[in-house]
Short mmCIF file of C-alpha atoms in Angstrom, two decimals:
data_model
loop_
_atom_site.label_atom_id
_atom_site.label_comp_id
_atom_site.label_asym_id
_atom_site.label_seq_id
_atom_site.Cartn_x
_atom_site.Cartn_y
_atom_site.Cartn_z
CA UNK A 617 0.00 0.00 0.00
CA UNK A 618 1.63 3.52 -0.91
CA UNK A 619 1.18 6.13 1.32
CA UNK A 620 -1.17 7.73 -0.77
CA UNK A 621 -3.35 4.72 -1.04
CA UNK A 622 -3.25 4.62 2.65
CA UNK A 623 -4.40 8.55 2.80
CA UNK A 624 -7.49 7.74 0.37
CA UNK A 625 -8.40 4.54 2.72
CA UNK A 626 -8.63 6.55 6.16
CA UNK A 627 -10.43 9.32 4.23
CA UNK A 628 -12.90 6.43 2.78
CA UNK A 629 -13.50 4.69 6.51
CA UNK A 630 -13.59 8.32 8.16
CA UNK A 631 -16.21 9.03 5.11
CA UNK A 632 -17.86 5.81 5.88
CA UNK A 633 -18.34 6.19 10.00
CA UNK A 634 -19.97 9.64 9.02
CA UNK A 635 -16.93 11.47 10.46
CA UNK A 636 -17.00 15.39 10.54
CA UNK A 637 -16.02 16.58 6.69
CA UNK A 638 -12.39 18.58 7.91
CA UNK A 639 -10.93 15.36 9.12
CA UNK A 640 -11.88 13.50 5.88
CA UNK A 641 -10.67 16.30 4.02
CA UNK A 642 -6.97 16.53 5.61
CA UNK A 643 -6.43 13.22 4.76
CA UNK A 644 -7.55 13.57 1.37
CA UNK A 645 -5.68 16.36 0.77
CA UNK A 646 -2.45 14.82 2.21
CA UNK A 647 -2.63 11.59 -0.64
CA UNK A 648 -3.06 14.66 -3.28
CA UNK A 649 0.27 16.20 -1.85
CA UNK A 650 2.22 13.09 -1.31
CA UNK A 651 1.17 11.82 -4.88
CA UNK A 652 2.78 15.13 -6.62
CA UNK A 653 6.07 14.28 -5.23
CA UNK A 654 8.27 12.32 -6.97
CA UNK A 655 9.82 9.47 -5.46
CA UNK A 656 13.50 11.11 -4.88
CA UNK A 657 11.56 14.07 -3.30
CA UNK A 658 9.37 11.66 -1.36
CA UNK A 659 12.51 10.03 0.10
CA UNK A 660 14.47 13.47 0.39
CA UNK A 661 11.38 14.60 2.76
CA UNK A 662 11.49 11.47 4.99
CA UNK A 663 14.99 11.17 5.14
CA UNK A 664 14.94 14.78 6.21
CA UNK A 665 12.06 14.64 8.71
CA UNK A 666 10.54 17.69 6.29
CA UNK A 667 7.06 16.37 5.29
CA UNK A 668 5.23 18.57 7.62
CA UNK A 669 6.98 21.35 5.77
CA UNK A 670 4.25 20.93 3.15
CA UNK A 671 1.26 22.66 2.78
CA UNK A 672 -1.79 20.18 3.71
CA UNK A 673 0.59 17.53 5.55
CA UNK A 674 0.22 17.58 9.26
CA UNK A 675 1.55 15.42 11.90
CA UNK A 676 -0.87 12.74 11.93
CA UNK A 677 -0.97 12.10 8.26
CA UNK A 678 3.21 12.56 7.92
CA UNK A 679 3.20 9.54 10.60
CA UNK A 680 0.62 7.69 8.43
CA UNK A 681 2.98 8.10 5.55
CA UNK A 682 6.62 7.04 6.99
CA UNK A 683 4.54 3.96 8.04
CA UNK A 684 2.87 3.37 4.70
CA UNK A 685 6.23 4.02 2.97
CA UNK A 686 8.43 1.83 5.21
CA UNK A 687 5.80 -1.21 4.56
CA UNK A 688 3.64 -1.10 7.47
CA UNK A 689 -0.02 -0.75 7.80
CA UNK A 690 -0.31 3.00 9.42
CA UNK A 691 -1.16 2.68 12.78
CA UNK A 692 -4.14 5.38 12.25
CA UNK A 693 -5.84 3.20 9.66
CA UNK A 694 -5.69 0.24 11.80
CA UNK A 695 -7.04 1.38 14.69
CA UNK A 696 -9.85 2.97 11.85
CA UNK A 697 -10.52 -0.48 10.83
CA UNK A 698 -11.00 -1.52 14.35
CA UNK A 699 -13.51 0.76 15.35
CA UNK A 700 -15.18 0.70 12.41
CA UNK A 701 -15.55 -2.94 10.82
CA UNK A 702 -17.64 -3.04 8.09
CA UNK A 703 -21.42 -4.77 8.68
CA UNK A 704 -21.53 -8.15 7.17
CA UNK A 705 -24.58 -8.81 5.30
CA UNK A 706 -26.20 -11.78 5.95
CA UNK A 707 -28.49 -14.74 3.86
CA UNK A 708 -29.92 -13.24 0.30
CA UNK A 709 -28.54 -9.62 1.11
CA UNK A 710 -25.23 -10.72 1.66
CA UNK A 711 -25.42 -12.74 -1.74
CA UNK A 712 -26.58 -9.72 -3.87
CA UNK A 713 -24.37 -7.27 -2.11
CA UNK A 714 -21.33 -10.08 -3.36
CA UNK A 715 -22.96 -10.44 -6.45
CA UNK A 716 -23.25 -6.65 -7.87
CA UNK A 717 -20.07 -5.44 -9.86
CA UNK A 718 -20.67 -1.53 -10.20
CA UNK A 719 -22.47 1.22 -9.20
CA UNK A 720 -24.88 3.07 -11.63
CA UNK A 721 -25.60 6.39 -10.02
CA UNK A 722 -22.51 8.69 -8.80
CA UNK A 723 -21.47 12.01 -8.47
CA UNK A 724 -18.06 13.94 -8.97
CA UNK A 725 -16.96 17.29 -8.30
CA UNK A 726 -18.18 18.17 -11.64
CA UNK A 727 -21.51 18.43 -10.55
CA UNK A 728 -22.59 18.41 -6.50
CA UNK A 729 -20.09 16.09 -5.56
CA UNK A 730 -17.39 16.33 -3.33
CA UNK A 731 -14.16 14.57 -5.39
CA UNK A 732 -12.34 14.30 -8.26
CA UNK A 733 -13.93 11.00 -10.49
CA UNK A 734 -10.51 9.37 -10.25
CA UNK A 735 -11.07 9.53 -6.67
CA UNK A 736 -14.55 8.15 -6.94
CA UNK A 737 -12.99 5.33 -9.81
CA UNK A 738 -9.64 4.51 -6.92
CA UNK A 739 -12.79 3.86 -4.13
CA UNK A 740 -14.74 1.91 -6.31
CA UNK A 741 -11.85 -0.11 -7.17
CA UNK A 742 -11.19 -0.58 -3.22
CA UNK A 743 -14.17 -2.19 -2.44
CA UNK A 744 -14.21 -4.96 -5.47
CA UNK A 745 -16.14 -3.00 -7.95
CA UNK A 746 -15.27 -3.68 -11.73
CA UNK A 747 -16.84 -0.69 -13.18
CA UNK A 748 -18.83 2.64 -11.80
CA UNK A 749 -20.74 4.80 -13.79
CA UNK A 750 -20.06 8.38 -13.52
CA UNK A 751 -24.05 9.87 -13.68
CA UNK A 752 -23.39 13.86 -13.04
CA UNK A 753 -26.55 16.20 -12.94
CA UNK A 754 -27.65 17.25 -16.06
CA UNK A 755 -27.76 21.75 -17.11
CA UNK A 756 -31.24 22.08 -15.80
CA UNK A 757 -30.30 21.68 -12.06
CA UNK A 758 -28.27 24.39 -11.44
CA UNK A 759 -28.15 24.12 -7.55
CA UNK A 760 -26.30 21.00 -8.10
CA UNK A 761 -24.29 22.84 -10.99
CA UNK A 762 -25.35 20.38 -13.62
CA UNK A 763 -23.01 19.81 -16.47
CA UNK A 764 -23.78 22.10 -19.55
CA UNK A 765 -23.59 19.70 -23.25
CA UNK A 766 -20.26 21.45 -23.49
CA UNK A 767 -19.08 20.01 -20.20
CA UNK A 768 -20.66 16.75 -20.74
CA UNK A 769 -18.65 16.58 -23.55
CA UNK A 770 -15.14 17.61 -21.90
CA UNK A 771 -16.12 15.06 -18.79
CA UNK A 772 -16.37 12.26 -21.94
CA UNK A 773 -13.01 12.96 -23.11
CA UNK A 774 -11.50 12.86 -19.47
CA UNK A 775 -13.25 9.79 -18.58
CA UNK A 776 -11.19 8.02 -21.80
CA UNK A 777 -8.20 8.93 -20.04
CA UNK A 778 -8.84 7.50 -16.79
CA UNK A 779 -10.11 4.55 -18.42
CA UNK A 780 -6.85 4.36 -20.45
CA UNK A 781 -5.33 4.57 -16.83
CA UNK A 782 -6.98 2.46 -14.99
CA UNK A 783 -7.73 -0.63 -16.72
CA UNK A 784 -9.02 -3.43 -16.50
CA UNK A 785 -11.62 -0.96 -14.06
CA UNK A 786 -13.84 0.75 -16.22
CA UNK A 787 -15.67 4.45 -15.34
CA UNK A 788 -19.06 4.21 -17.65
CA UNK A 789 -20.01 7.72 -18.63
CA UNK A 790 -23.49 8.53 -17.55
CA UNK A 791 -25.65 11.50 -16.58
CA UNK A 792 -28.66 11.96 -13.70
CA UNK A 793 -30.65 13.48 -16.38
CA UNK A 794 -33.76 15.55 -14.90
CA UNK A 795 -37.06 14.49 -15.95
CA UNK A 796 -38.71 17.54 -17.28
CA UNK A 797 -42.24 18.98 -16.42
CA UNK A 798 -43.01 17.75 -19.76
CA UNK A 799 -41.61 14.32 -19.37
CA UNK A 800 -38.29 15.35 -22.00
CA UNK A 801 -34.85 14.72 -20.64
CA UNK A 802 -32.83 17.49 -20.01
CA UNK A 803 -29.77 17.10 -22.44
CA UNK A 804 -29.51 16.84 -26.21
CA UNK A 805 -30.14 13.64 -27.89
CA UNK A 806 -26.73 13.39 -29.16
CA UNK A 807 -24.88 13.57 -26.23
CA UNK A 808 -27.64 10.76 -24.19
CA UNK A 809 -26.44 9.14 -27.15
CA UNK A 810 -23.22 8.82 -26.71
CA UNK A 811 -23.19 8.22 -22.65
CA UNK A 812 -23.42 4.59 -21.40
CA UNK A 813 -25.45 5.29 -18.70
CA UNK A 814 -28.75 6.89 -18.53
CA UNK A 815 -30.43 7.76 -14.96
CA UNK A 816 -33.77 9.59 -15.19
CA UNK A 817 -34.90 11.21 -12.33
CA UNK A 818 -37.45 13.79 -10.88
CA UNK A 819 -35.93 17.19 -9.24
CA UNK A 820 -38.34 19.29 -9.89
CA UNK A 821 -42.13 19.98 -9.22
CA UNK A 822 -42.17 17.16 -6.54
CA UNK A 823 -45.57 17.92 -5.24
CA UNK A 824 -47.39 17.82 -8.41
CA UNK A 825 -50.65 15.99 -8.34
CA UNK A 826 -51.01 12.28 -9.98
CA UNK A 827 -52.30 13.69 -13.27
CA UNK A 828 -49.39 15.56 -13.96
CA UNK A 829 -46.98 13.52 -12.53
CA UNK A 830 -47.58 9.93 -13.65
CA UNK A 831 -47.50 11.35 -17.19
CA UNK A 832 -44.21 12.92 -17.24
CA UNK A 833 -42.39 9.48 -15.29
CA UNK A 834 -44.40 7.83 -18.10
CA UNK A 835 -42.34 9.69 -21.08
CA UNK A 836 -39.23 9.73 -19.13
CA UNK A 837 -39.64 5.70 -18.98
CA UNK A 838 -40.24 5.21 -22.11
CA UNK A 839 -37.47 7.36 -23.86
CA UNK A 840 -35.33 4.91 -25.59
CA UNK A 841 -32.23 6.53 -23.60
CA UNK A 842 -33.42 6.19 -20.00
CA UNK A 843 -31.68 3.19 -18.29
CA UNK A 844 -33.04 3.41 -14.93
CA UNK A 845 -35.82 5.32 -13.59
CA UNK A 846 -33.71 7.39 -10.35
CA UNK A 847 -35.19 7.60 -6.98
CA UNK A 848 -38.30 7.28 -8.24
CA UNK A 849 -40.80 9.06 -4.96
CA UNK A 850 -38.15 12.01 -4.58
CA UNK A 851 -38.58 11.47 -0.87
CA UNK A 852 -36.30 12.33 1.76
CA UNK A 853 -35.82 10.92 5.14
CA UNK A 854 -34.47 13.44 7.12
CA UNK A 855 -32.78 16.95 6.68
CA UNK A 856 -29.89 17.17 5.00
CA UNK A 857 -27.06 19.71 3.44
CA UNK A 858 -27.23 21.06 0.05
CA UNK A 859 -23.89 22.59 -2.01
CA UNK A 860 -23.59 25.17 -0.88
CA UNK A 861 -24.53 25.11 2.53
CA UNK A 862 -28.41 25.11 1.94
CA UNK A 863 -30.38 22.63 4.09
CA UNK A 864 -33.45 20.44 2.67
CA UNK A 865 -36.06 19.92 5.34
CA UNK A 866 -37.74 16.21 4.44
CA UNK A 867 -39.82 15.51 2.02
CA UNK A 868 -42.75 13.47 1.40
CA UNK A 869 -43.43 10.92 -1.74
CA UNK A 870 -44.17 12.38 -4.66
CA UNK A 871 -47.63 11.08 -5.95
CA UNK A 872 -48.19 8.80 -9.48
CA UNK A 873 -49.59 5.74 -10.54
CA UNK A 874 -47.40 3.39 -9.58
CA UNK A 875 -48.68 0.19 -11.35
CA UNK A 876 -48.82 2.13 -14.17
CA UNK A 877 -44.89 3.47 -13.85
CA UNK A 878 -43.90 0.53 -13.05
CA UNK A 879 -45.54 -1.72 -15.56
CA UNK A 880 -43.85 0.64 -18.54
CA UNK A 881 -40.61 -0.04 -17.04
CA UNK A 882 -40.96 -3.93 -17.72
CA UNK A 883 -42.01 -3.01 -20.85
CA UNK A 884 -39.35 -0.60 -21.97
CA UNK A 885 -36.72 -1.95 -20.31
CA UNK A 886 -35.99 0.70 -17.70
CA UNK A 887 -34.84 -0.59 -14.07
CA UNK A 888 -36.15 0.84 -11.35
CA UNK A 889 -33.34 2.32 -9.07
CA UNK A 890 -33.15 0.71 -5.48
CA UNK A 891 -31.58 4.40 -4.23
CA UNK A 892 -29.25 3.27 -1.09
CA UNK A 893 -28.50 6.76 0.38
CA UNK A 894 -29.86 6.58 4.03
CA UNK A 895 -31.65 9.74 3.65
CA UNK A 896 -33.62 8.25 0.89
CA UNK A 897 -34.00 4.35 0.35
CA UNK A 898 -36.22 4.79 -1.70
CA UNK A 899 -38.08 3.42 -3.20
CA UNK A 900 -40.61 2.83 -0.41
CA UNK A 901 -40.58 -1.12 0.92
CA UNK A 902 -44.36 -1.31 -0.28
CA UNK A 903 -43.67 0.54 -3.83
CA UNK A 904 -40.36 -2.28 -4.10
CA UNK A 905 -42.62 -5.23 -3.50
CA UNK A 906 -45.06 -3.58 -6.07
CA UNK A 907 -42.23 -2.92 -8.83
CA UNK A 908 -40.76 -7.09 -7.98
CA UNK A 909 -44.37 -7.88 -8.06
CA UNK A 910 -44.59 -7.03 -11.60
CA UNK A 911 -41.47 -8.18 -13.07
CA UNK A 912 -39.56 -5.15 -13.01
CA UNK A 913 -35.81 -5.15 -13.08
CA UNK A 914 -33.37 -3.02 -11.02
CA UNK A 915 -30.19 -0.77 -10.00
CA UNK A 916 -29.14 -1.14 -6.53
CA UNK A 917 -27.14 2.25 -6.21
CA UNK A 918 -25.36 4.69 -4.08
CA UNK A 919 -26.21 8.02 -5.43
CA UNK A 920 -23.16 8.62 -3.56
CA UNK A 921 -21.69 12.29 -4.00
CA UNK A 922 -18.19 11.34 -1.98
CA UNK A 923 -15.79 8.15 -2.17
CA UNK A 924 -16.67 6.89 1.38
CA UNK A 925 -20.59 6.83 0.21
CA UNK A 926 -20.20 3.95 -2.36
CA UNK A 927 -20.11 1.58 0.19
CA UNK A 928 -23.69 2.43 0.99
CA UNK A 929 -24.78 -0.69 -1.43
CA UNK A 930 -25.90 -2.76 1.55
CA UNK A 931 -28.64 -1.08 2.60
CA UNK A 932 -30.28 -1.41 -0.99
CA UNK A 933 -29.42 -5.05 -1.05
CA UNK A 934 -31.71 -5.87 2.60
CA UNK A 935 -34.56 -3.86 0.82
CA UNK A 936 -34.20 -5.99 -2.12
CA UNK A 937 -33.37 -9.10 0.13
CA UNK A 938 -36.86 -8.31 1.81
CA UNK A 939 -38.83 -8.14 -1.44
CA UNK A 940 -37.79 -11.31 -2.86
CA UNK A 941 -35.49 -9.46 -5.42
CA UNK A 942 -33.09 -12.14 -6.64
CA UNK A 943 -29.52 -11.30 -8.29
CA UNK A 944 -30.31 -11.99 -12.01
CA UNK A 945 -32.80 -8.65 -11.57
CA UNK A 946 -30.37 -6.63 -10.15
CA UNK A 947 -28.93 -4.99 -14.12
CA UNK A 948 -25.25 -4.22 -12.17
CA UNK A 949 -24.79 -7.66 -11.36
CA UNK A 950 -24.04 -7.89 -15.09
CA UNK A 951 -20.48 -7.23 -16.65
CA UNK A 952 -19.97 -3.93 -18.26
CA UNK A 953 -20.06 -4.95 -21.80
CA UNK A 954 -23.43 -6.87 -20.54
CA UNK A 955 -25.02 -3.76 -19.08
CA UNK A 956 -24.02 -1.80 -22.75
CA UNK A 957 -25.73 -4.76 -24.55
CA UNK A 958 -28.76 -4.10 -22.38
CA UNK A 959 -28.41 -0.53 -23.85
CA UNK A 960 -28.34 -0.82 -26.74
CA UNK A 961 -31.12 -3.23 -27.17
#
């Protein structure tokens, strides 16, 4: 383990226990600083007990990185791992939670989240994942400073170079495309086009009535580019931080006709998302048995917007576990080339 790997792994469990955002953020910054140096400079700085001479390198993460660099598992991240062990998952949730190979839903700094994607891509690789899709918001959502086409189409050209990096791991380009009042998606056609990864989802205009609302999911599901219908009641839990420093107080389900929702995913080939964040599992355990009760496929995802967050996939896979939801419904359970099959077809 280099001692920037061991940085990024302290930030992940601190990110993981819910620890407060400054401590996350010094070690993250610290595996950005000690990965700039070269590794005569590296040595130079331990040899010469300099490395808290550097901007963003304290004591504790210096002493995490002579560890890390002489061989040693940092005494910091062990302790980490022993106040913090992860929850095993148990019986059919333990199976699907082994069984899923990516993550479909994920934000980067691009948009409202917190890290760089190869950040997000280094995590996902961490915890076993073979491939993560990169679903930034889409222009429309400008609180969450969705990605202009423009920027979409920069973000596609960087993604090809962390790919070319980080293989055999692949980063599937995406977008969290809003569902607009009119059921549209809120990007060109060209640009869904080219994107692997298509996750519709209401933002907007949450408390709409039925009659306008079951319409618009209705187009959105049916739009040969949506992949998976995004946390599909907009409900949250409990209160949380915006960007920006905004709070959201929570939020009740959104109202539509369900059965009917749900039935035009089966027939159009869009999963319904399984939407792990805690402020949100959604959706709803009776709405889940109603979508498995139909035949519906699904996503179990994050929706994570840091690099701690993607391990967050265990709370879907008990919902899912609960409902009867077996592995060969669960779309990221598939191998990448899989999933773009699915796409395409």
């Amino acid at each position: 383990m280099t001692p920037a790997d061991a940085l990024r792994r302290i930030a992940f469990l601190l990110e993981r226990a819910r620890e407060p955002t400054y401590r996350v953020s010094a070690f993250r910054t610290a595996a950005h600083v000690v990965e700039g140096l070269s590794d005569a400079e590296l040595e130079r700085r331990i040899r010469t007990r300099t490395l808290t001479d550097l901007k963003g390198i304290g004591a504790k993460t210096a002493t995490v990185v002579l560890q890390a660099h002489a061989g040693d598992e940092p005494d910091y991240l062990a302790d980490l791992k022993a106040q913090h062990p992860p929850t095993a998952l148990e019986g059919a949730a333990g199976e699907l939670r082994n069984a899923l190979r990516g993550d479909l839903h994920t934000h980067s700094e691009w948009s409202d989240g917190g890290s760089p994607i190869r950040e997000m891509a280094l995590a996902a690789i961490g915890i076993g994942h073979e491939y993560l899709a990169l679903t930034d918001h889409s222009p429309r959502l400008t609180v969450a400073n969705g990605l202009s086409a423009e920027r979409l189409a920069r973000q596609l050209d960087v993604v090809a170079e962390l790919n070319a990096e980080l293989a055999p791991f692949r980063i599937l380009t995406g977008i969290e495309c809003d569902i607009n009042a009119d059921g549209t998606l809120d990007q060109t056609d060209e640009l869904l086009a080219r994107v692997d990864v298509v996750v519709a989802s209401v933002h907007s205009e949450l408390r709409a009535p039925a009659s306008q609302m079951t319409p618009r999911m209705l187009a959105a599901v049916e739009n040969p580019h949506t992949d998976v219908l995004g946390h599909c009641t907009g409900r949250l839990l409990v209160e949380r931080t915006q960007r920006g420093g905004k709070q959201q107080k929570p939020r009740p389900e959104s109202e539509f006709d369900a059965e009917a929702v749900f039935r035009a995913c089966v027939e159009h080939g869009t999963a319904v998302e399984i939407n792990s964040r805690p402020e949100r599992l959604d959706p709803p355990s009776r709405l889940l048995q109603l979508a498995a009760d139909l035949g519906c496929e699904f996503a179990i995802d994050t929706d994570a917007h840091a690099p701690g967050q993607l391990d967050w996939q265990g709370a879907g896979c008990e919902k899912a576990a609960v409902a009867g939801i077996t592995a060969d419904r669960v779309i990221n359970t598939r191998t990448a080339d899989d999933l773009l099959t699915r796409s395409e077809g």
